[in-house]
Short mmCIF file of C-alpha atoms and ligand atoms in Angstrom, two decimals:
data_model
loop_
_atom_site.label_atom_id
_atom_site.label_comp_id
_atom_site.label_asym_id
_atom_site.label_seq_id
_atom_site.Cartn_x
_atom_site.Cartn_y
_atom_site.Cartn_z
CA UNK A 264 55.44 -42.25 -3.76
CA UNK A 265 56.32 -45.52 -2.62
CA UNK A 266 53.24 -46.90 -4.80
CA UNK A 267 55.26 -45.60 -8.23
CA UNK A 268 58.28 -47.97 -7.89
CA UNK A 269 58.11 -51.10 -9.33
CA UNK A 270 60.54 -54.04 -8.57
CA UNK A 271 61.54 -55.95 -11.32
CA UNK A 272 62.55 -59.34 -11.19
CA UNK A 273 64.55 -60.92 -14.10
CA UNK A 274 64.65 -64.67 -15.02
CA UNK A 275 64.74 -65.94 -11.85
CA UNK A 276 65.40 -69.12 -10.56
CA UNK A 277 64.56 -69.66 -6.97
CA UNK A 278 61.19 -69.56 -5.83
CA UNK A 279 62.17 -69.01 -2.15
CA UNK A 280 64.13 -65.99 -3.75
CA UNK A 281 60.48 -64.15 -5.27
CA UNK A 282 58.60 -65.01 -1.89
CA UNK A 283 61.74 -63.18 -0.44
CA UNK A 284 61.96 -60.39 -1.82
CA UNK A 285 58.00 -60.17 -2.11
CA UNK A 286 58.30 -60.06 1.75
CA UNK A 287 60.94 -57.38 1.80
CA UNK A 288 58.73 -55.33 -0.67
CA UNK A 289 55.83 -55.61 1.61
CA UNK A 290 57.74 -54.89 4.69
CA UNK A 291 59.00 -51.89 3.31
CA UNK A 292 55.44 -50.21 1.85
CA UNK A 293 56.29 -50.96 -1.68
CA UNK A 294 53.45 -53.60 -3.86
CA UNK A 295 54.31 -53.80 -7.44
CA UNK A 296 56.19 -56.42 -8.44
CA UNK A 297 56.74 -57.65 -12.06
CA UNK A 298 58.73 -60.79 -12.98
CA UNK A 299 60.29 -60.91 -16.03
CA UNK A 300 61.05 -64.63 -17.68
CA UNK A 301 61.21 -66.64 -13.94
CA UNK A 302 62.38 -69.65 -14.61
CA UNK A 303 60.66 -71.26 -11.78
CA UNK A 304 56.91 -70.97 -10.73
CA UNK A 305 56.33 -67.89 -8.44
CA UNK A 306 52.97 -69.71 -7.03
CA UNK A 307 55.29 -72.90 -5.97
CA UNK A 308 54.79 -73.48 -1.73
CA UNK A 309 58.35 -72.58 -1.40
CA UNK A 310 57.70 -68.68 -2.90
CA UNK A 311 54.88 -68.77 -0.51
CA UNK A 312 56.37 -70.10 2.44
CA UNK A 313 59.16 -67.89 2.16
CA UNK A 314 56.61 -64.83 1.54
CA UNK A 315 55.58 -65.15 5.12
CA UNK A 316 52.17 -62.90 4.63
CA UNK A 317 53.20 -61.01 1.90
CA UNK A 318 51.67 -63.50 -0.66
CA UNK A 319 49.28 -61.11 -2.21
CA UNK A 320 52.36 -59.40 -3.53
CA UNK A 321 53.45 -62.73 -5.19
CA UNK A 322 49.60 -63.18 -6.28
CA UNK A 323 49.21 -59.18 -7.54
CA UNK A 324 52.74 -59.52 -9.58
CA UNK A 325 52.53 -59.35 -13.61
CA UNK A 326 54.85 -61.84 -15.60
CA UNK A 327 56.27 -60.46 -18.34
CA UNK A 328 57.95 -62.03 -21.58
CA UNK A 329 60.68 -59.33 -21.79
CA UNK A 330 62.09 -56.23 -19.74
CA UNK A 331 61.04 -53.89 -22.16
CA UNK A 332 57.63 -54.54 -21.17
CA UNK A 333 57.79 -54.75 -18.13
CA UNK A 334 59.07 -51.15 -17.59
CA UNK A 335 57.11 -49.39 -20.62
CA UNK A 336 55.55 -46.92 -18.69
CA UNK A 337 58.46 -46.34 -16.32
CA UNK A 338 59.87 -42.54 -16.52
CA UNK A 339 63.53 -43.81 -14.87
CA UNK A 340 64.90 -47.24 -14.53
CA UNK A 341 67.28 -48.29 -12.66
CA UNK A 342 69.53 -51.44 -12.84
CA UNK A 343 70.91 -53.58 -9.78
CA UNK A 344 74.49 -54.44 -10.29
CA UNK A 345 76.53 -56.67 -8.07
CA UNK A 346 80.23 -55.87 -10.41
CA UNK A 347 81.06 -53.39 -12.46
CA UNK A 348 80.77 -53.84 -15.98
CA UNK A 349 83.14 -53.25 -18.93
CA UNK A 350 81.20 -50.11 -20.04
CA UNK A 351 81.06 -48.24 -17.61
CA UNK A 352 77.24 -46.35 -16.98
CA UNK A 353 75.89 -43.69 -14.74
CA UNK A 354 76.17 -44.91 -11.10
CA UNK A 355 74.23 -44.03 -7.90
CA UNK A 356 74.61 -45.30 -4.74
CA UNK A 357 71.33 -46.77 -2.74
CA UNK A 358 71.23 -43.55 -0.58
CA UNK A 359 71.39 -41.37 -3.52
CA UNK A 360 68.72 -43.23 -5.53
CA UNK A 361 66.80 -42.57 -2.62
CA UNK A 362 67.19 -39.03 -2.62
CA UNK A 363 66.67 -38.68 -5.95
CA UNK A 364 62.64 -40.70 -5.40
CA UNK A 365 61.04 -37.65 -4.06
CA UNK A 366 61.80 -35.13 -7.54
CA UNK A 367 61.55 -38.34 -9.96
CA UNK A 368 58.07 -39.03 -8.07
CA UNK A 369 57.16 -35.65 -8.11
CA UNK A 370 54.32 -36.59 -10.95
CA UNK A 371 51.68 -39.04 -10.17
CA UNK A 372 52.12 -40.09 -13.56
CA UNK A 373 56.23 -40.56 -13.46
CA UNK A 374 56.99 -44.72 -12.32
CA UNK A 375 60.14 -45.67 -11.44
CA UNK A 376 61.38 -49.42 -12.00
CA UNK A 377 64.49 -51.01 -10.09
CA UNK A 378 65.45 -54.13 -11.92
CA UNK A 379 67.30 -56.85 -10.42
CA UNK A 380 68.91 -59.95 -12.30
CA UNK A 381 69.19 -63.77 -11.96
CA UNK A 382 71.19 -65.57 -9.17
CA UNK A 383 73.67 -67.21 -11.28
CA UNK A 384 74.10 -64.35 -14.08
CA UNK A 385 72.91 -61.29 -13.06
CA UNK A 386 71.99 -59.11 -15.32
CA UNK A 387 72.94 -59.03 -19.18
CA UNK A 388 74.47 -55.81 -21.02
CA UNK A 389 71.72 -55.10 -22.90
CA UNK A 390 69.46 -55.52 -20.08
CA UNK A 391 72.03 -52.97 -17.86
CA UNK A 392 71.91 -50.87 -21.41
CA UNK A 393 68.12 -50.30 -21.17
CA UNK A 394 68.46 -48.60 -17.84
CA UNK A 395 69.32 -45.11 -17.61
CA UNK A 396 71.89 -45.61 -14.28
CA UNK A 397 72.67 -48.73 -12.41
CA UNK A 398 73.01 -48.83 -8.58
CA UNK A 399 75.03 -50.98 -6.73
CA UNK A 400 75.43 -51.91 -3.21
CA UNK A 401 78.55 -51.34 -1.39
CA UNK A 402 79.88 -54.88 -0.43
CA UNK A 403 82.98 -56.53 0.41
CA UNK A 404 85.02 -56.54 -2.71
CA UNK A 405 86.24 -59.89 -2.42
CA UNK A 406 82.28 -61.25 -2.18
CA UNK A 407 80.23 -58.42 -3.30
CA UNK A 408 77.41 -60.45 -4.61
CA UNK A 409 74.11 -60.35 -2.02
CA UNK A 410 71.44 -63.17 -2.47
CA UNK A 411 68.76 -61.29 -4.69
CA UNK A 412 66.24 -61.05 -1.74
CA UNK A 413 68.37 -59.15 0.35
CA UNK A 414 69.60 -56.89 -2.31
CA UNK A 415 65.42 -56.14 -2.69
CA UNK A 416 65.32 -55.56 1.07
CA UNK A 417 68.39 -52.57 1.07
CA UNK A 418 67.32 -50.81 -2.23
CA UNK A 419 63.39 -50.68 -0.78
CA UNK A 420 64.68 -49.69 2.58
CA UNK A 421 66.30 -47.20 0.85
CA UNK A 422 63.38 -45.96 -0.55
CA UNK A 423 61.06 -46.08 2.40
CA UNK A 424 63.56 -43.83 4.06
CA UNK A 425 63.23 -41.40 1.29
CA UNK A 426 59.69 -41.35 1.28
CA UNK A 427 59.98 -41.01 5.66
CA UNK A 428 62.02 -37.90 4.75
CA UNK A 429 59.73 -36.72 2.17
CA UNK A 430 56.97 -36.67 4.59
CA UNK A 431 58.54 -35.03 7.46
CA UNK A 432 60.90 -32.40 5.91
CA UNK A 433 63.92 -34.17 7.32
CA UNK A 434 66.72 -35.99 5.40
CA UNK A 435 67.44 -39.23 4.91
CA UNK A 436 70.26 -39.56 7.13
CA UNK A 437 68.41 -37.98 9.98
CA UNK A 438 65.10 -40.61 9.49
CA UNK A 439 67.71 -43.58 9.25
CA UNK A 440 68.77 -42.56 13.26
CA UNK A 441 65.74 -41.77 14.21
CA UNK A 442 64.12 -41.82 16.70
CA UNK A 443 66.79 -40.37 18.16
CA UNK A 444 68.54 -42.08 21.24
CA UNK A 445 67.58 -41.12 24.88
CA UNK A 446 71.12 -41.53 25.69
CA UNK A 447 73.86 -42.04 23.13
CA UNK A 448 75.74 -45.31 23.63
CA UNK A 449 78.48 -42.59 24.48
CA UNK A 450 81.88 -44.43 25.89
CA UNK A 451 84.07 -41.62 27.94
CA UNK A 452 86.02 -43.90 29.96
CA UNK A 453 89.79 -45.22 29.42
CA UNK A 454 88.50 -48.38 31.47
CA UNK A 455 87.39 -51.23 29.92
CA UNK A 456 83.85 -51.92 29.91
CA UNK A 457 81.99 -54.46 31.26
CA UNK A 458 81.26 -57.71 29.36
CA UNK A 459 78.12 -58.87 29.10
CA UNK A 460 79.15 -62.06 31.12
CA UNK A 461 80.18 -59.78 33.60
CA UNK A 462 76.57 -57.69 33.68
CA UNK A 463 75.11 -61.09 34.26
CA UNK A 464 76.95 -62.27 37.29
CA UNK A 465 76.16 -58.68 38.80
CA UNK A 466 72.27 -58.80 37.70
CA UNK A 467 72.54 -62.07 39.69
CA UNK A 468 74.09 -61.07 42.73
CA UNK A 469 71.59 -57.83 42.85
CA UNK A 470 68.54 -60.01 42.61
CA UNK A 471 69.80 -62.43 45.38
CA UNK A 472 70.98 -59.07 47.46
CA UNK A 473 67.78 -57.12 46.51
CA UNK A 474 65.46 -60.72 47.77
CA UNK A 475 67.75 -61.12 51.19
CA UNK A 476 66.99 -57.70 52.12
CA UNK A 477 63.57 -58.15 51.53
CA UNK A 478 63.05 -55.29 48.50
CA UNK A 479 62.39 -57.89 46.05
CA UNK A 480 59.85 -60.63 45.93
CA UNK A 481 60.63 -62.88 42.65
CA UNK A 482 57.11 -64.45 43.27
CA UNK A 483 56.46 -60.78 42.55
CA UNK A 484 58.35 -59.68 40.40
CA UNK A 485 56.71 -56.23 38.76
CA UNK A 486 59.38 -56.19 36.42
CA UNK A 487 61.67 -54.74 38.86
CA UNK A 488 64.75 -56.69 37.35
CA UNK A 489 63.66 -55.85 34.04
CA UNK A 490 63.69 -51.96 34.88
CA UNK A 491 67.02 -52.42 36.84
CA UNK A 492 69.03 -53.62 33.84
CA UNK A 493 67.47 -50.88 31.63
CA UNK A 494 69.26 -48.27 33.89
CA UNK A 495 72.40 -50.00 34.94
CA UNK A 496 73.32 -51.04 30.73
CA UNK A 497 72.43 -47.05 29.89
CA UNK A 498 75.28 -46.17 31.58
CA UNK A 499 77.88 -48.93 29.85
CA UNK A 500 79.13 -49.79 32.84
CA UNK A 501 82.93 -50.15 33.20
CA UNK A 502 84.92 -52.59 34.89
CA UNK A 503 86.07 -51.39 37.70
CA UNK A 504 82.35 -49.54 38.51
CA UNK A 505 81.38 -53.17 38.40
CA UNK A 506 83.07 -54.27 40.90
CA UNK A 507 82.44 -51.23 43.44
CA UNK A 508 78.95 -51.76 42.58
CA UNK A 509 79.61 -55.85 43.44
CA UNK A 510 81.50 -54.70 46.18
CA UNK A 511 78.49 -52.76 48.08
CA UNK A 512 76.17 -55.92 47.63
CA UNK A 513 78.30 -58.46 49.06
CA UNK A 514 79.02 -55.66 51.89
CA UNK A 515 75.05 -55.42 51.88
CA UNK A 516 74.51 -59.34 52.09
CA UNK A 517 77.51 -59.48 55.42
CA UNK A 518 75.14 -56.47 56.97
CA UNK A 519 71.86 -58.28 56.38
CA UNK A 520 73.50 -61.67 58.02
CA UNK A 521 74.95 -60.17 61.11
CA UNK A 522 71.63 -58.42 61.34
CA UNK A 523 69.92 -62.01 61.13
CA UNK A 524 72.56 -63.52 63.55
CA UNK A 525 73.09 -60.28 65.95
CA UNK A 526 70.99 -61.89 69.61
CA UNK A 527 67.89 -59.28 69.82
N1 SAH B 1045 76.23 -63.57 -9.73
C1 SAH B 1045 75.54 -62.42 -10.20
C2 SAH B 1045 74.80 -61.71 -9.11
C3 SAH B 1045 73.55 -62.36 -8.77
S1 SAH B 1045 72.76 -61.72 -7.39
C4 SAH B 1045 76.50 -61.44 -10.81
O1 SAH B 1045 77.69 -61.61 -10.65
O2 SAH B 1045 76.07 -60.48 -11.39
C5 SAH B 1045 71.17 -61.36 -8.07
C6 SAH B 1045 70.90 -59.91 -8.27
O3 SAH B 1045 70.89 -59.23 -7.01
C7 SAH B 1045 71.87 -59.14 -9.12
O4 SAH B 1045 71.64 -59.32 -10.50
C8 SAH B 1045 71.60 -57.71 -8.70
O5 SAH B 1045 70.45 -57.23 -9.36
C9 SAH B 1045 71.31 -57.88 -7.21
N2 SAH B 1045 72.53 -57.65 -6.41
C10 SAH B 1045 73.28 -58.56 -5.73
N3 SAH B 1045 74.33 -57.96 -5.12
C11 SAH B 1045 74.24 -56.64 -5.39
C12 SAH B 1045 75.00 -55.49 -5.04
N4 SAH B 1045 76.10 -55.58 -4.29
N5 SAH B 1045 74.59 -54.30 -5.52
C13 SAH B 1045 73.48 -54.18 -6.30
N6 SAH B 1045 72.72 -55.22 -6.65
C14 SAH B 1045 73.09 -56.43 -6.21
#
């Protein structure tokens, strides 16, 4: 499935931008990648630099003169849109599209092509014209544009969720929690919780109590402190459970120094 979507790349300008989004592509199991018009030179040290690994995709992609041929066999495409335009066209949401992969897909022969647009201008109305919906990314309204890589990366994370779903029965929504948590970052307690400045003076205090009483050796360590936190931050420690549990070490340090001063 994944191997029928192609991401199309109009006109653009960046070459850090293409080795980008060539790395989100990769990341995310997709590898076709056609650019359309760049107007700067996909092989240039920046694309690959910024491609960290995923150059092949960069070396694999297909420059085209125009979208039309870039998407000619494509059976649905899809355009990227950062505003609304003045006609307004069928709309899906990333999670939607996503949905939608598995029955558009169904044929090995059907392709699917999500088309993105240049940095500065986006995509033109004829070019949002050719596509049968447009799919834009819920963003702050007052600076709803994302830099074109990243807007790769959430559209072909959408779609690797999809095809997750597609290949275990669940949804979509289930696959994006998964796997599921031991223990819920569940908060039942009026008190306030700990702060993380707070969790470090008390992982302090325990590794100086737990190396006085002789239970930890930090020449030793066998990730004891390591396992420690793990248990102590799944329960989101509160405030005041903080200090009763500061509370029994210092009461544990004034034992273990009588016991060193006590006359045998
Ligand atoms: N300034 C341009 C946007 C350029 S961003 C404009 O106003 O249209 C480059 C491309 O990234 C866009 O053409 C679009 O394909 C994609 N993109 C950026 N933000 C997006 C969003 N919120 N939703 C969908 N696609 C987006």
């Amino acid at each position: 499935m994944l191997g029928q979507i192609r991401i199309v790349l109009i006109g653009t300008s960046h070459p850090g931008n293409i080795g980008a989004a060539a790395r989100a592509i990769h990341n995310m199991g997709l590898s076709d990648l056609a650019l359309v018009d760049p107007r700067c030179d996909p092989r240039d040290p920046e694309a690959h630099s910024r491609a960290s690994g995923a150059d092949i995709l960069i070396e694999t992609s297909r420059v085209h003169d125009d979208l039309g041929e870039a998407v000619s066999d494509c059976t649905l495409v899809v355009g990227a849109s950062a505003r609304a335009r003045t006609l307004p066209w069928p709309m899906v949401t990333p999670r939607q599209l996503g949905e939608r992969l598995p029955h558009e897909l169904a044929s090995s022969d059907s392709r699917i092509a999500l088309v993105f647009g240049r940095e500065d201008t986006g995509l033109t109305n004829v070019e949002l014209q050719r596509c049968h919906a447009h799919v834009h990314i819920p963003t702050n309204p007052d600076f709803a544009s994302l830099n074109l890589a990243a807007a790769v990366q959430v559209l072909t994370y959408e779609c690797r969720l999809a095809w997750m779903a597609s290949t275990t029965g669940a949804t979509t929504d289930t696959v994006a929690q998964s796997p599921a948590p031991q223990a819920p970052l569940a908060i039942d307690s009026d008190e306030p919780l700990a702060t993380h400045e707070e969790l470090e003076h008390y992982f302090d205090h325990l590794e100086r109590t737990l190396t006085d009483i002789g239970f930890h050796d930090p020449a030793k360590p066998r990730q004891l402190m390591a396992r420690l936190r793990r248990l102590y931050q799944r329960t989101r420690l509160n405030r005041m459970e903080l200090n009763i549990l500061r509370g029994i070490l210092t009461a544990t340090q004034k034992c273990t120094n009588h016991g060193k001063h006590r006359p045998n």
